[in-house]
Coordinates of C-alpha atoms in Angstrom, one line a residue:
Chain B
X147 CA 30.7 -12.4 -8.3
X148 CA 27.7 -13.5 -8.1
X149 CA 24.6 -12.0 -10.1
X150 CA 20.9 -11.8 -8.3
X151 CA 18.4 -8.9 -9.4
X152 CA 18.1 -5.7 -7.2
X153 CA 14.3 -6.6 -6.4
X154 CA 14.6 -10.0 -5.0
X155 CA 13.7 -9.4 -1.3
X156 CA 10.8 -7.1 -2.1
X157 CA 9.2 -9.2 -5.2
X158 CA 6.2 -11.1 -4.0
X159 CA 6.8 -13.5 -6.4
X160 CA 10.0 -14.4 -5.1
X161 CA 9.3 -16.4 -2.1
X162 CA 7.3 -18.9 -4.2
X163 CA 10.1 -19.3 -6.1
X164 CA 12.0 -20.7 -3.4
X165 CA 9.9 -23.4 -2.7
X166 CA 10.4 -26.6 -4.7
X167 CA 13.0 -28.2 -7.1
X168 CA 11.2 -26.8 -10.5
X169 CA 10.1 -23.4 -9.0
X170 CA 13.7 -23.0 -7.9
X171 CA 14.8 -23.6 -11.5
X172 CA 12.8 -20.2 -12.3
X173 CA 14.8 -18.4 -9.5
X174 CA 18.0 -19.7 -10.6
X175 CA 17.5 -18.6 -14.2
X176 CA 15.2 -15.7 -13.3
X177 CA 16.2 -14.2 -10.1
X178 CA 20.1 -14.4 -10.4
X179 CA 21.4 -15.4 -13.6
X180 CA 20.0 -13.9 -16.4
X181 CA 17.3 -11.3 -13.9
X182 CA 17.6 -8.9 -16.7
X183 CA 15.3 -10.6 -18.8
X184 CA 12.9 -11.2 -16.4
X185 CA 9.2 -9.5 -17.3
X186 CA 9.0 -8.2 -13.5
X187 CA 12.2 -6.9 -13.5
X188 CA 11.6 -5.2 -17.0
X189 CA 8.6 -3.8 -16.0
X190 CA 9.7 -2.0 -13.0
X191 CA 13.2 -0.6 -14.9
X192 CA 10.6 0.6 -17.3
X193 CA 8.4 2.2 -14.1
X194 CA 5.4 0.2 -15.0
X195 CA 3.3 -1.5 -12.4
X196 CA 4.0 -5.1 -12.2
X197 CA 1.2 -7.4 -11.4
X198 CA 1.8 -9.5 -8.3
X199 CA 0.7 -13.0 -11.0
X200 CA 3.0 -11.8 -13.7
X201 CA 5.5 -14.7 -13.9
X202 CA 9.0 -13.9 -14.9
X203 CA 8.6 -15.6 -18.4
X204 CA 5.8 -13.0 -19.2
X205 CA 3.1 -16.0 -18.4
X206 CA 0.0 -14.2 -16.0
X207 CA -0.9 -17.3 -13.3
X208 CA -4.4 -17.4 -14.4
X209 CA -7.5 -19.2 -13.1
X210 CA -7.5 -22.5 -15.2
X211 CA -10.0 -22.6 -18.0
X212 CA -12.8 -24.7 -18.9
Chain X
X333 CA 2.7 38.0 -1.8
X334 CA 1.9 36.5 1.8
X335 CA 2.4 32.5 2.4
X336 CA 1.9 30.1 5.4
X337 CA 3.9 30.2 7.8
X338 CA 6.2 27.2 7.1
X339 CA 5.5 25.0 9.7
X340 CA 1.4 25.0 8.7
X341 CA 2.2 24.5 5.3
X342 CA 4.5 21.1 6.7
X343 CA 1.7 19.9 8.1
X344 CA -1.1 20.5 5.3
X345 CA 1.6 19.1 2.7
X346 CA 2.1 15.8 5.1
X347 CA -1.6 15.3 5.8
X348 CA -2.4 15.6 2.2
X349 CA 0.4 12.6 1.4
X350 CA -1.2 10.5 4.4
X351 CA -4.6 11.2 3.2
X352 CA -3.6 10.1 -0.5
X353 CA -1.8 7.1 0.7
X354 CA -4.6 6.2 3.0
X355 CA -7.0 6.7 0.3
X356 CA -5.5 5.0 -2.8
X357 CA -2.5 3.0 -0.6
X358 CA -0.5 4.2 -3.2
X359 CA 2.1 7.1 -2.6
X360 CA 2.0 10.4 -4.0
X361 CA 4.2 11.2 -6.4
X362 CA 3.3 13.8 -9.5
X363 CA 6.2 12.5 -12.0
X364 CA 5.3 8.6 -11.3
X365 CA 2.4 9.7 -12.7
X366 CA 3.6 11.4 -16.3
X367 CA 5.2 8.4 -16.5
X368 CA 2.4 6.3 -16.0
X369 CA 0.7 8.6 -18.5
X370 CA 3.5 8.0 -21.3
X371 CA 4.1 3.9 -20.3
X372 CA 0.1 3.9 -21.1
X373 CA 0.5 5.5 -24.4
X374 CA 3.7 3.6 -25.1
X375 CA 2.9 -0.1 -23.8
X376 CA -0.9 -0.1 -23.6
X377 CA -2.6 -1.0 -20.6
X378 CA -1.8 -3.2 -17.5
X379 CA -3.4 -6.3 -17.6
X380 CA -6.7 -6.6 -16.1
X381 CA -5.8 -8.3 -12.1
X382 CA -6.4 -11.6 -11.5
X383 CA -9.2 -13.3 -9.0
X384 CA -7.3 -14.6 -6.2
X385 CA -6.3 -18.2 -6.8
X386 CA -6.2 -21.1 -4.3
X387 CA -3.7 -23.6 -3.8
X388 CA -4.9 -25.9 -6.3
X389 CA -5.4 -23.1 -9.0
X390 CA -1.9 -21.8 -8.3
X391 CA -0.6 -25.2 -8.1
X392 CA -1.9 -25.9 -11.5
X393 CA -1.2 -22.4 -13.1
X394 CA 2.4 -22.7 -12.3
X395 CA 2.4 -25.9 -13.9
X396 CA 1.5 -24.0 -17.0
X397 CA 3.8 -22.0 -16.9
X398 CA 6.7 -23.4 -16.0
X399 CA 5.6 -26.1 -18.7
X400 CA 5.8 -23.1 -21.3
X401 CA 9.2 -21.2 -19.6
X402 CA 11.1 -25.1 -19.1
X403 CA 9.6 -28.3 -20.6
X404 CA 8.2 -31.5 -19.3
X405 CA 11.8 -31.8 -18.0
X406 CA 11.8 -28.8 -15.5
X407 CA 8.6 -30.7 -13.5
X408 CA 10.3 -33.7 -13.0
X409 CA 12.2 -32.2 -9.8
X410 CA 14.2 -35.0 -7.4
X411 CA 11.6 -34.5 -4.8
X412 CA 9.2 -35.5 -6.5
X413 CA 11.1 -38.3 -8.3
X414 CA 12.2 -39.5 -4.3
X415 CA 7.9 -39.7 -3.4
X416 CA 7.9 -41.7 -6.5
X417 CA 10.1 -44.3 -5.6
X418 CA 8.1 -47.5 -6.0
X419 CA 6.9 -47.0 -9.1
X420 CA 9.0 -48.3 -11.4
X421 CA 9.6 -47.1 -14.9
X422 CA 7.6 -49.8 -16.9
X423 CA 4.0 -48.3 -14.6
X424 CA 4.6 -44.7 -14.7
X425 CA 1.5 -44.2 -16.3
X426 CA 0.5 -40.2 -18.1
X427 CA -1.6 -39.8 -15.1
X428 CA 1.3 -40.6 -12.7
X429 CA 3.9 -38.3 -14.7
X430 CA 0.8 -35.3 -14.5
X431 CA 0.9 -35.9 -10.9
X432 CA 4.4 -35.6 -10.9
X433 CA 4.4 -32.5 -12.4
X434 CA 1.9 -31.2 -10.2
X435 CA 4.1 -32.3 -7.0
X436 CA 7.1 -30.7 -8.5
X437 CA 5.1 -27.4 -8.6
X438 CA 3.4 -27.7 -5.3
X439 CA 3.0 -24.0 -2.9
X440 CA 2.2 -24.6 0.6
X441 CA -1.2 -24.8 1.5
X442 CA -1.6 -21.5 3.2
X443 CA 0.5 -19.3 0.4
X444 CA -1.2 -17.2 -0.9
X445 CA 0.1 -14.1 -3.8
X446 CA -0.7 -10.6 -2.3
X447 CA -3.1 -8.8 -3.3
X448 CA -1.9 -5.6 -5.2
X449 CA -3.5 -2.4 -4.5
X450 CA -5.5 -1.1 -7.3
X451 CA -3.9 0.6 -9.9
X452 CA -4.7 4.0 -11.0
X453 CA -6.5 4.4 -14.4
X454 CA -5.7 7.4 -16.9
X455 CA -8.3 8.9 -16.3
X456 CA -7.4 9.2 -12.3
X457 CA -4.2 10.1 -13.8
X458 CA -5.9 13.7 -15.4
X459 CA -8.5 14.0 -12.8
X460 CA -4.9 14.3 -10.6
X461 CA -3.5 16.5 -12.8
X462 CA -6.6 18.9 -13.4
X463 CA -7.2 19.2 -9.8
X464 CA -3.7 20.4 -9.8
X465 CA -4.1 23.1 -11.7
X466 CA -8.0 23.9 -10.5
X467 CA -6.1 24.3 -6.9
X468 CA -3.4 26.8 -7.8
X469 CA -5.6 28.4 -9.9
X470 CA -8.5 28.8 -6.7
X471 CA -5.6 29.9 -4.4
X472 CA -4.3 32.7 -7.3
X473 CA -7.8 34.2 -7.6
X474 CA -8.2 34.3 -3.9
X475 CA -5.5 36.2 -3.9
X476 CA -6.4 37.9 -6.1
X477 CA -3.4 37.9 -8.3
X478 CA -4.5 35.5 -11.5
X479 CA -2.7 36.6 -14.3
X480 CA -1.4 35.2 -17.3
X481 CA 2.3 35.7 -17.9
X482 CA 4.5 34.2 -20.6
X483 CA 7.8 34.1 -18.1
X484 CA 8.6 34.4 -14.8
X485 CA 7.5 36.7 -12.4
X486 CA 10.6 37.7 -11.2
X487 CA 12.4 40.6 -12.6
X488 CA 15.9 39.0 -12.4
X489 CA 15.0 36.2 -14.4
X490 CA 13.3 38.6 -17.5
X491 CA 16.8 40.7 -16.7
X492 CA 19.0 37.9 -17.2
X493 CA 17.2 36.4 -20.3
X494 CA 15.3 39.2 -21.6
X495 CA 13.6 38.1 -24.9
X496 CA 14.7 34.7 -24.5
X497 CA 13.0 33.3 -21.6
X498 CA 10.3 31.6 -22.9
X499 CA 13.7 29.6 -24.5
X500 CA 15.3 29.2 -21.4
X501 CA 11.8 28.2 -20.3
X502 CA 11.4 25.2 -22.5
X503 CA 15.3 24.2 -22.0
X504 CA 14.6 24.1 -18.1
X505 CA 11.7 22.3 -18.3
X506 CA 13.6 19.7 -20.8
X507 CA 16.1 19.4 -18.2
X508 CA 14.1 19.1 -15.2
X509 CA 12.1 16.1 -16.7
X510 CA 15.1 14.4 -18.3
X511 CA 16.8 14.5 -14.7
X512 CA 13.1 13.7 -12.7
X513 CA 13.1 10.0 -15.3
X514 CA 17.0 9.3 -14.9
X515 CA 16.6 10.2 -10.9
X516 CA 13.4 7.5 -10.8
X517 CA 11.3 10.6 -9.2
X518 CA 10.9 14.2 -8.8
X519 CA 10.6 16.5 -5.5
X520 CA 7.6 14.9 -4.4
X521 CA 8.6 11.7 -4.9
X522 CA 12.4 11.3 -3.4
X523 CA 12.0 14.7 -1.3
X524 CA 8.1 13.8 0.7
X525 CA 8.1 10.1 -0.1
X526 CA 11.2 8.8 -0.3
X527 CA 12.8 10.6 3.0
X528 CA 10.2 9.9 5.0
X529 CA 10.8 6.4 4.2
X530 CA 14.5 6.5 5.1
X531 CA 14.8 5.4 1.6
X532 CA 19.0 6.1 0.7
X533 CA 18.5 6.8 -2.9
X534 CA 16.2 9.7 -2.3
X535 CA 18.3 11.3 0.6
X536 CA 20.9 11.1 -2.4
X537 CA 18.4 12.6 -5.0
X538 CA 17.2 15.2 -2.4
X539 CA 20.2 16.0 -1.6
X540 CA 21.6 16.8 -5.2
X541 CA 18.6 18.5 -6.6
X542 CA 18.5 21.2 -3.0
X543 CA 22.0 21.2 -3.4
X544 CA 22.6 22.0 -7.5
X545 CA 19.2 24.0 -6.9
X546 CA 21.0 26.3 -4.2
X547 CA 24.4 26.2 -5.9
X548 CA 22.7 27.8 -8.9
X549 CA 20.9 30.5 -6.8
X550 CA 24.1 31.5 -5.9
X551 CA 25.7 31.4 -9.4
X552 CA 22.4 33.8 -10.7
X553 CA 22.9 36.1 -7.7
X554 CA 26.4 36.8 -8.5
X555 CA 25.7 37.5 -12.7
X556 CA 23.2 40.8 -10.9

Protein backbone atom coordinates (compact mmCIF):
# COMPACT_ATOMS: atom_id res chain seq x y z
CA UNK A 1 0.00 0.00 0.00
CA UNK A 2 0.98 2.96 -0.68
CA UNK A 3 2.19 5.58 1.99
CA UNK A 4 1.27 9.61 1.53
CA UNK A 5 0.82 11.88 4.76
CA UNK A 6 -2.70 12.62 6.15
CA UNK A 7 -2.28 16.46 5.34
CA UNK A 8 -1.38 16.38 1.70
CA UNK A 9 -4.57 18.02 0.25
CA UNK A 10 -4.79 20.76 2.84
CA UNK A 11 -0.87 21.67 3.00
CA UNK A 12 -0.25 24.81 1.17
CA UNK A 13 3.00 23.82 0.55
CA UNK A 14 1.94 20.94 -1.34
CA UNK A 15 0.85 22.17 -4.61
CA UNK A 16 4.29 23.64 -5.22
CA UNK A 17 5.57 20.52 -4.77
CA UNK A 18 3.87 19.16 -7.64
CA UNK A 19 5.21 21.34 -10.00
CA UNK A 20 8.57 20.44 -11.53
CA UNK A 21 11.10 17.47 -11.73
CA UNK A 22 13.26 18.59 -8.47
CA UNK A 23 10.28 19.97 -6.45
CA UNK A 24 8.55 16.65 -7.19
CA UNK A 25 11.63 14.84 -5.71
CA UNK A 26 10.66 16.71 -2.25
CA UNK A 27 6.98 15.31 -2.55
CA UNK A 28 8.11 11.91 -3.30
CA UNK A 29 10.46 11.71 -0.36
CA UNK A 30 8.38 14.24 1.74
CA UNK A 31 4.80 13.82 1.05
CA UNK A 32 4.51 9.96 0.63
CA UNK A 33 7.45 8.10 1.54
CA UNK A 34 9.08 8.94 4.49
CA UNK A 35 6.02 12.03 5.50
CA UNK A 36 6.83 11.22 8.99
CA UNK A 37 9.82 13.14 9.01
CA UNK A 38 8.67 15.94 7.36
CA UNK A 39 9.06 19.35 9.69
CA UNK A 40 5.24 20.33 8.66
CA UNK A 41 3.96 17.14 9.38
CA UNK A 42 5.90 17.07 12.83
CA UNK A 43 4.74 20.25 13.64
CA UNK A 44 1.12 19.75 13.28
CA UNK A 45 1.33 16.01 15.18
CA UNK A 46 2.95 18.09 17.85
CA UNK A 47 -0.18 20.84 17.48
CA UNK A 48 2.14 23.68 16.69
CA UNK A 49 1.45 26.17 14.07
CA UNK A 50 3.21 25.46 10.97
CA UNK A 51 4.35 28.33 8.84
CA UNK A 52 3.00 28.37 5.38
CA UNK A 53 7.37 28.88 4.21
CA UNK A 54 8.45 26.17 6.38
CA UNK A 55 9.88 23.67 3.85
CA UNK A 56 9.69 19.98 4.73
CA UNK A 57 13.47 19.74 5.39
CA UNK A 58 13.10 22.35 8.29
CA UNK A 59 14.60 25.05 5.69
CA UNK A 60 12.21 28.61 6.06
CA UNK A 61 11.96 30.00 2.10
CA UNK A 62 13.46 33.23 2.98
CA UNK A 63 13.93 36.47 1.18
CA UNK A 64 17.53 36.09 -0.35
CA UNK A 65 20.28 38.01 1.45
CA UNK A 66 22.61 40.49 0.44
CA UNK B 1 -29.78 29.17 40.33
CA UNK B 2 -31.73 30.62 37.11
CA UNK B 3 -29.90 30.16 33.48
CA UNK B 4 -30.84 31.26 29.90
CA UNK B 5 -33.15 29.75 28.33
CA UNK B 6 -31.31 27.31 26.07
CA UNK B 7 -31.92 28.46 22.82
CA UNK B 8 -30.47 32.29 23.90
CA UNK B 9 -27.64 30.85 25.29
CA UNK B 10 -27.11 28.81 21.50
CA UNK B 11 -27.09 31.87 20.01
CA UNK B 12 -24.74 34.04 22.42
CA UNK B 13 -22.30 30.87 22.43
CA UNK B 14 -22.41 30.81 18.36
CA UNK B 15 -22.07 34.61 17.96
CA UNK B 16 -19.28 34.69 20.29
CA UNK B 17 -17.32 31.78 17.95
CA UNK B 18 -18.25 33.93 14.80
CA UNK B 19 -17.09 36.97 16.36
CA UNK B 20 -13.71 35.31 17.45
CA UNK B 21 -13.19 33.71 14.13
CA UNK B 22 -14.13 36.98 12.42
CA UNK B 23 -11.81 38.77 14.58
CA UNK B 24 -8.58 36.74 14.82
CA UNK B 25 -9.66 34.12 11.63
CA UNK B 26 -8.65 31.67 13.83
CA UNK B 27 -11.20 29.26 15.63
CA UNK B 28 -11.95 29.19 19.09
CA UNK B 29 -10.88 26.53 20.90
CA UNK B 30 -9.71 26.80 24.87
CA UNK B 31 -7.42 23.51 24.92
CA UNK B 32 -5.62 24.53 21.48
CA UNK B 33 -4.63 27.11 23.45
CA UNK B 34 -2.92 25.23 26.76
CA UNK B 35 -1.34 23.58 24.23
CA UNK B 36 -0.05 26.39 22.59
CA UNK B 37 0.85 27.64 26.00
CA UNK B 38 3.04 24.30 26.82
CA UNK B 39 4.44 23.96 22.86
CA UNK B 40 5.78 27.73 23.73
CA UNK B 41 7.43 26.69 26.86
CA UNK B 42 8.54 23.41 25.35
CA UNK B 43 9.80 24.38 21.72
CA UNK B 44 10.23 28.11 22.05
CA UNK B 45 8.57 30.36 19.74
CA UNK B 46 7.31 30.21 16.12
CA UNK B 47 9.43 31.74 13.76
CA UNK B 48 8.92 35.27 13.06
CA UNK B 49 6.59 35.11 9.24
CA UNK B 50 8.08 35.75 6.29
CA UNK B 51 7.54 38.99 3.85
CA UNK B 52 5.72 37.66 0.92
CA UNK B 53 8.18 36.57 -1.78
CA UNK B 54 7.83 36.90 -5.53
CA UNK B 55 8.47 34.51 -8.11
CA UNK B 56 11.96 35.15 -8.47
CA UNK B 57 12.59 35.16 -4.61
CA UNK B 58 10.74 31.88 -4.26
CA UNK B 59 12.31 30.66 -7.31
CA UNK B 60 15.64 31.22 -5.78
CA UNK B 61 14.81 30.25 -2.11
CA UNK B 62 13.72 26.93 -3.19
CA UNK B 63 16.86 26.58 -4.94
CA UNK B 64 18.39 26.87 -1.56
CA UNK B 65 16.76 24.69 -0.21
CA UNK B 66 16.40 21.95 -2.18
CA UNK B 67 20.26 22.47 -2.65
CA UNK B 68 20.63 21.80 1.22
CA UNK B 69 17.64 18.79 1.47
CA UNK B 70 19.18 17.00 -2.23
CA UNK B 71 22.46 18.23 -3.74
CA UNK B 72 23.49 19.80 -7.04
CA UNK B 73 22.00 16.46 -8.37
CA UNK B 74 18.32 17.00 -7.34
CA UNK B 75 18.28 20.51 -9.72
CA UNK B 76 19.38 18.89 -12.63
CA UNK B 77 15.68 17.69 -13.42
CA UNK B 78 15.07 16.11 -17.25
CA UNK B 79 13.06 19.24 -18.05
CA UNK B 80 15.45 21.21 -17.67
CA UNK B 81 18.16 18.99 -19.16
CA UNK B 82 15.46 18.63 -22.54
CA UNK B 83 15.56 23.09 -22.71
CA UNK B 84 19.25 22.43 -22.57
CA UNK B 85 19.60 20.41 -25.43
CA UNK B 86 22.09 22.35 -27.61
CA UNK B 87 24.46 22.88 -25.35
CA UNK B 88 26.75 20.37 -25.31
CA UNK B 89 28.80 19.09 -22.38
CA UNK B 90 32.28 20.69 -23.24
CA UNK B 91 30.16 24.65 -22.93
CA UNK B 92 27.98 24.05 -20.01
CA UNK B 93 29.55 26.81 -18.37
CA UNK B 94 28.85 27.49 -13.97
CA UNK B 95 26.47 30.10 -15.12
CA UNK B 96 24.65 27.76 -17.48
CA UNK B 97 24.43 24.82 -14.67
CA UNK B 98 23.09 27.92 -12.06
CA UNK B 99 20.52 28.50 -14.59
CA UNK B 100 19.73 25.14 -14.76
CA UNK B 101 19.17 24.84 -11.40
CA UNK B 102 17.08 27.72 -11.26
CA UNK B 103 14.76 26.18 -14.19
CA UNK B 104 14.61 22.95 -12.38
CA UNK B 105 13.03 24.95 -9.43
CA UNK B 106 10.83 27.21 -11.39
CA UNK B 107 6.91 28.10 -9.71
CA UNK B 108 4.58 29.53 -12.05
CA UNK B 109 4.47 33.04 -12.44
CA UNK B 110 1.29 33.81 -10.66
CA UNK B 111 1.92 31.26 -7.42
CA UNK B 112 2.05 32.68 -4.80
CA UNK B 113 2.35 30.87 -0.82
CA UNK B 114 -0.72 31.98 1.31
CA UNK B 115 -0.62 34.17 3.56
CA UNK B 116 -1.12 32.66 7.21
CA UNK B 117 -3.27 34.32 9.57
CA UNK B 118 -1.50 35.80 12.37
CA UNK B 119 -0.66 33.74 15.12
CA UNK B 120 -1.55 34.29 18.56
CA UNK B 121 1.17 35.50 21.04
CA UNK B 122 1.31 34.19 24.75
CA UNK B 123 0.36 36.94 25.98
CA UNK B 124 -3.14 36.81 23.83
CA UNK B 125 -2.95 33.38 25.09
CA UNK B 126 -3.48 34.76 29.09
CA UNK B 127 -5.31 37.83 28.21
CA UNK B 128 -7.82 34.67 26.77
CA UNK B 129 -7.57 32.91 29.65
CA UNK B 130 -7.93 35.86 32.28
CA UNK B 131 -10.96 37.14 30.58
CA UNK B 132 -12.25 33.71 31.16
CA UNK B 133 -12.23 33.75 34.50
CA UNK B 134 -12.98 37.80 34.88
CA UNK B 135 -16.37 36.66 32.92
CA UNK B 136 -17.56 33.92 35.26
CA UNK B 137 -16.45 35.62 37.96
CA UNK B 138 -18.78 39.10 36.80
CA UNK B 139 -21.75 36.68 36.04
CA UNK B 140 -21.20 34.87 39.85
CA UNK B 141 -21.25 38.31 41.61
CA UNK B 142 -24.20 39.42 39.61
CA UNK B 143 -25.77 36.78 40.85
CA UNK B 144 -24.83 37.26 43.68
CA UNK B 145 -23.58 33.84 44.53
CA UNK B 146 -19.45 34.31 44.51
CA UNK B 147 -18.10 32.05 46.82
CA UNK B 148 -15.15 30.19 47.27
CA UNK B 149 -15.56 26.43 47.64
CA UNK B 150 -12.87 23.74 47.71
CA UNK B 151 -15.39 20.94 45.88
CA UNK B 152 -18.29 20.85 44.10
CA UNK B 153 -21.35 22.40 44.78
CA UNK B 154 -23.35 19.59 44.61
CA UNK B 155 -24.26 17.61 47.50
CA UNK B 156 -24.08 14.14 45.77
CA UNK B 157 -20.65 14.58 44.71
CA UNK B 158 -19.32 15.68 48.59
CA UNK B 159 -21.74 12.47 49.47
CA UNK B 160 -20.03 10.21 47.32
CA UNK B 161 -16.44 11.36 48.03
CA UNK B 162 -16.70 12.93 51.23
CA UNK B 163 -13.18 14.05 52.36
CA UNK B 164 -11.69 12.95 49.23
CA UNK B 165 -12.94 15.19 46.67
CA UNK B 166 -10.42 17.58 46.27
CA UNK B 167 -8.58 13.96 45.22
CA UNK B 168 -11.09 12.89 43.00
CA UNK B 169 -10.82 16.57 41.84
CA UNK B 170 -7.25 16.47 40.75
CA UNK B 171 -7.69 12.81 39.27
CA UNK B 172 -10.64 14.21 36.97
CA UNK B 173 -8.97 16.97 35.98
CA UNK B 174 -5.79 14.60 35.01
CA UNK B 175 -8.10 12.71 33.04
CA UNK B 176 -9.99 15.24 31.37
CA UNK B 177 -6.72 16.87 29.97
CA UNK B 178 -4.93 13.63 29.17
CA UNK B 179 -8.25 12.59 27.01
CA UNK B 180 -8.66 16.59 25.59
CA UNK B 181 -4.49 16.12 24.08
CA UNK B 182 -5.05 12.32 22.86
CA UNK B 183 -8.67 13.49 21.34
CA UNK B 184 -6.66 16.65 19.44
CA UNK B 185 -9.42 18.98 21.31
CA UNK B 186 -11.80 19.56 24.01
CA UNK B 187 -15.67 20.45 24.02
CA UNK B 188 -15.17 23.67 22.44
CA UNK B 189 -13.07 22.57 20.01
CA UNK B 190 -14.64 19.09 18.42
CA UNK B 191 -18.23 19.90 20.08
CA UNK B 192 -18.67 24.10 18.62
CA UNK B 193 -15.92 23.94 16.03
CA UNK B 194 -15.52 20.82 14.69
CA UNK B 195 -19.44 19.88 14.21
CA UNK B 196 -20.16 22.87 12.76
CA UNK B 197 -17.60 22.04 10.25
CA UNK B 198 -18.97 18.61 9.47
CA UNK B 199 -15.60 17.61 10.48
CA UNK B 200 -16.02 13.34 11.14
CA UNK B 201 -13.46 13.18 13.80
CA UNK B 202 -15.26 15.52 16.11
CA UNK B 203 -18.82 14.11 15.53
CA UNK B 204 -16.73 10.96 16.85
CA UNK B 205 -15.09 12.92 19.83
CA UNK B 206 -18.47 14.61 20.54
CA UNK B 207 -20.11 11.86 20.41
CA UNK B 208 -17.92 9.71 22.95
CA UNK B 209 -17.26 12.45 25.48
CA UNK B 210 -21.73 13.28 25.63
CA UNK B 211 -21.90 9.78 25.55
CA UNK B 212 -19.27 8.37 28.44
CA UNK B 213 -20.30 11.85 30.11
CA UNK B 214 -24.10 10.63 30.24
CA UNK B 215 -23.21 6.94 30.77
CA UNK B 216 -21.45 8.07 33.99
CA UNK B 217 -24.45 10.22 35.12
CA UNK B 218 -26.25 7.25 35.10
CA UNK B 219 -23.68 5.08 36.87
CA UNK B 220 -23.51 8.03 39.91
CA UNK B 221 -27.22 8.17 39.99
CA UNK B 222 -27.55 4.62 40.66
CA UNK B 223 -24.50 4.42 43.71
CA UNK B 224 -27.44 7.24 45.60
Amino acid sequence: MNKQCPHMTSCPMYPLLTLSGSLKTWQIRYCRAEFETCERYKRAAQGRSVPNELMPNGFLLRKPTG
Amino acid sequence: MTYWPFWLSGIALATTMLVHFLVSERMMAVSGRFTAIVNRLRYGPDPEPTESLDVEELQAALRAATLEAFGDSALDDDTARDEDDHVTEDHVTEDHATARGDEAVRPPVDFVLPEAPRGFTLSDHLLFFGALVLGSLAVALWQGRFAVVPTLSSAHFRELFGGAAPIALGVGGVLVGFGTRMAGGCTSGHGLCGVSRFQSGSWAATAAFFGAGIATSFFLGALR
